[in-house]
Coordinates of C-alpha atoms in Angstrom, one line a residue:
M256 CA 0.0 -0.1 0.1
R257 CA 1.4 3.3 -1.1
R258 CA -0.1 5.4 1.7
K259 CA 0.6 3.4 4.8
E260 CA -0.7 6.1 7.1
R261 CA -4.2 5.4 5.8
E262 CA -3.9 1.4 6.1
V263 CA -6.4 -0.1 8.4
T264 CA -5.2 -3.5 10.0
A265 CA -7.2 -3.8 13.3
R266 CA -10.1 -6.3 12.9
G267 CA -12.4 -3.9 14.7
E268 CA -11.8 -1.1 12.3
I269 CA -12.1 -3.5 9.3
E270 CA -15.4 -4.6 10.7
E271 CA -16.5 -0.9 11.1
I272 CA -15.9 -0.5 7.3
L273 CA -17.6 -3.7 6.4
R274 CA -20.8 -2.6 8.5
A275 CA -20.7 0.9 6.7
C276 CA -20.4 -0.6 3.1
K277 CA -23.6 -1.8 1.6
V278 CA -22.6 -2.9 -1.9
C279 CA -19.7 -5.3 -2.8
H280 CA -18.3 -5.0 -6.4
L281 CA -17.4 -8.6 -7.2
A282 CA -15.0 -9.2 -10.1
V283 CA -14.8 -12.7 -11.8
N284 CA -12.6 -13.8 -14.4
G285 CA -14.2 -13.2 -17.7
E286 CA -13.9 -14.4 -21.2
D287 CA -11.0 -13.3 -23.3
G288 CA -9.2 -12.1 -20.1
V289 CA -11.5 -9.3 -19.5
P290 CA -12.8 -9.1 -15.8
Y291 CA -16.5 -9.1 -15.3
I292 CA -17.7 -7.0 -12.4
V293 CA -21.1 -6.9 -10.7
P294 CA -22.4 -5.0 -7.7
L295 CA -24.0 -7.1 -5.1
N296 CA -25.7 -6.8 -1.7
F297 CA -23.7 -8.7 0.8
G298 CA -23.5 -10.1 4.4
Y299 CA -20.5 -11.5 6.2
S300 CA -19.3 -13.6 9.1
W301 CA -15.8 -14.1 10.6
Q302 CA -13.9 -17.3 10.1
G303 CA -10.5 -16.9 11.7
T304 CA -8.5 -14.0 10.5
W305 CA -10.7 -13.0 7.5
P306 CA -14.3 -12.3 6.8
V307 CA -16.4 -14.7 5.0
L308 CA -18.8 -12.8 2.4
Y309 CA -22.2 -14.0 1.2
M310 CA -24.1 -12.7 -1.8
H311 CA -27.2 -14.1 -3.6
C312 CA -28.3 -14.2 -7.2
A313 CA -30.6 -15.9 -9.6
P314 CA -29.8 -19.5 -10.6
E315 CA -28.5 -18.5 -14.1
G316 CA -26.5 -15.8 -15.8
Q317 CA -23.1 -14.8 -16.9
K318 CA -21.7 -14.4 -13.3
L319 CA -22.5 -18.1 -12.4
E320 CA -21.2 -19.4 -15.7
L321 CA -17.9 -17.7 -15.1
L322 CA -17.7 -18.7 -11.6
R323 CA -18.1 -22.3 -12.5
R324 CA -15.1 -22.1 -14.8
D325 CA -12.9 -20.2 -12.3
S326 CA -13.8 -19.6 -8.7
R327 CA -11.1 -17.0 -8.0
V328 CA -12.6 -13.5 -7.5
A329 CA -11.6 -10.1 -6.3
F330 CA -13.9 -7.5 -4.7
E331 CA -14.1 -3.9 -3.7
M332 CA -16.3 -2.0 -1.3
D333 CA -16.2 1.7 -0.3
C334 CA -18.2 4.1 1.8
G335 CA -18.2 7.4 3.6
Y336 CA -17.2 9.6 0.6
A337 CA -17.1 13.3 1.4
P338 CA -15.2 15.8 -0.9
E339 CA -13.0 18.3 0.8
G340 CA -11.2 21.3 -0.5
Q341 CA -11.2 24.9 -1.5
A342 CA -14.0 26.0 -3.7
D343 CA -12.2 27.5 -6.8
L344 CA -9.0 25.3 -6.6
A345 CA -9.6 21.9 -8.2
C346 CA -6.4 20.4 -7.4
T347 CA -6.8 21.1 -3.6
Y348 CA -9.7 18.7 -3.4
T349 CA -9.5 15.3 -1.8
N350 CA -12.1 12.7 -0.6
R351 CA -12.7 11.3 2.8
Y352 CA -13.6 7.5 2.5
A353 CA -13.1 4.0 3.7
S354 CA -12.5 1.1 1.4
L355 CA -11.7 -2.6 1.3
I356 CA -10.1 -4.4 -1.5
G357 CA -9.4 -8.2 -1.5
A358 CA -9.5 -11.5 -3.3
G359 CA -10.6 -15.0 -2.5
D360 CA -12.3 -18.1 -3.7
C361 CA -16.0 -18.2 -4.4
E362 CA -18.2 -21.3 -3.9
I363 CA -21.8 -21.8 -4.7
V364 CA -23.5 -23.0 -1.6
T365 CA -25.9 -25.9 -2.1
A366 CA -26.9 -27.3 1.4
E367 CA -30.2 -25.7 2.5
D368 CA -29.1 -25.1 6.0
E369 CA -25.9 -23.3 4.9
K370 CA -27.9 -21.2 2.3
E371 CA -30.2 -20.2 5.1
A372 CA -27.3 -19.2 7.5
G373 CA -25.7 -17.2 4.8
L374 CA -28.9 -15.4 3.8
R375 CA -29.3 -14.6 7.5
H376 CA -25.9 -12.8 7.5
L377 CA -26.9 -11.0 4.3
M378 CA -30.3 -9.9 5.7
Q379 CA -28.9 -8.9 9.0
H380 CA -26.2 -6.7 7.3
V381 CA -28.6 -5.2 4.8
I382 CA -31.8 -4.8 6.7
G383 CA -30.9 -5.4 10.3
A384 CA -31.1 -8.1 12.9
R385 CA -34.5 -10.0 13.0
D386 CA -35.7 -13.6 13.3
W387 CA -36.0 -14.0 9.4
K388 CA -38.3 -16.6 7.9
F389 CA -37.5 -18.3 4.6
D390 CA -40.0 -19.5 2.1
R391 CA -38.6 -23.0 1.1
T392 CA -39.6 -22.5 -2.6
A393 CA -37.9 -19.2 -2.9
L394 CA -34.8 -20.7 -1.0
A395 CA -34.7 -23.5 -3.6
H396 CA -34.6 -21.0 -6.5
T397 CA -31.9 -18.7 -4.8
V398 CA -28.2 -19.1 -5.4
L399 CA -26.0 -18.3 -2.5
L400 CA -22.3 -17.3 -3.1
R401 CA -19.8 -17.6 -0.3
V402 CA -16.4 -15.9 -0.7
H403 CA -13.6 -17.2 1.4
V404 CA -11.4 -14.1 1.7
R405 CA -7.8 -15.0 1.2
K406 CA -6.4 -11.3 0.8
L407 CA -7.7 -8.1 2.2
T408 CA -6.5 -4.5 2.5
A409 CA -8.4 -1.8 4.2
K410 CA -8.0 1.9 3.9
K411 CA -9.4 5.0 5.5
H412 CA -8.8 8.7 4.9

């Protein structure tokens, strides 16, 4: 990281950024070497040192086709943007922000109990804590993606 003074390494501070971010931009390895990026709602839990990310999607589409070929992914999240500078001097402006960038392996979760657990993490993050109920028919038609984070950098300015 070029700006070491902005690096965030403490788990508590990383979790603060995770809580504040509402969209994860997931990049998968696309056709002809061109990355394919999609914005997704997400939830998370902790497994050891790194968070585990949960996202949901429809049971078909380009993202799933590409993930079935190559499960390696990268992701980016950001939040708290606020420009700061002097009104008439463009080059004096900067942004206040927090961000997470990382990489990992994505798997498609098929076990119903694991899908429900992952969707609970997603709903808790997006909507808030509740005792969520799940329609079994809808659950059967929902794909849950689980990203095991292998690399993560966090930054705050």
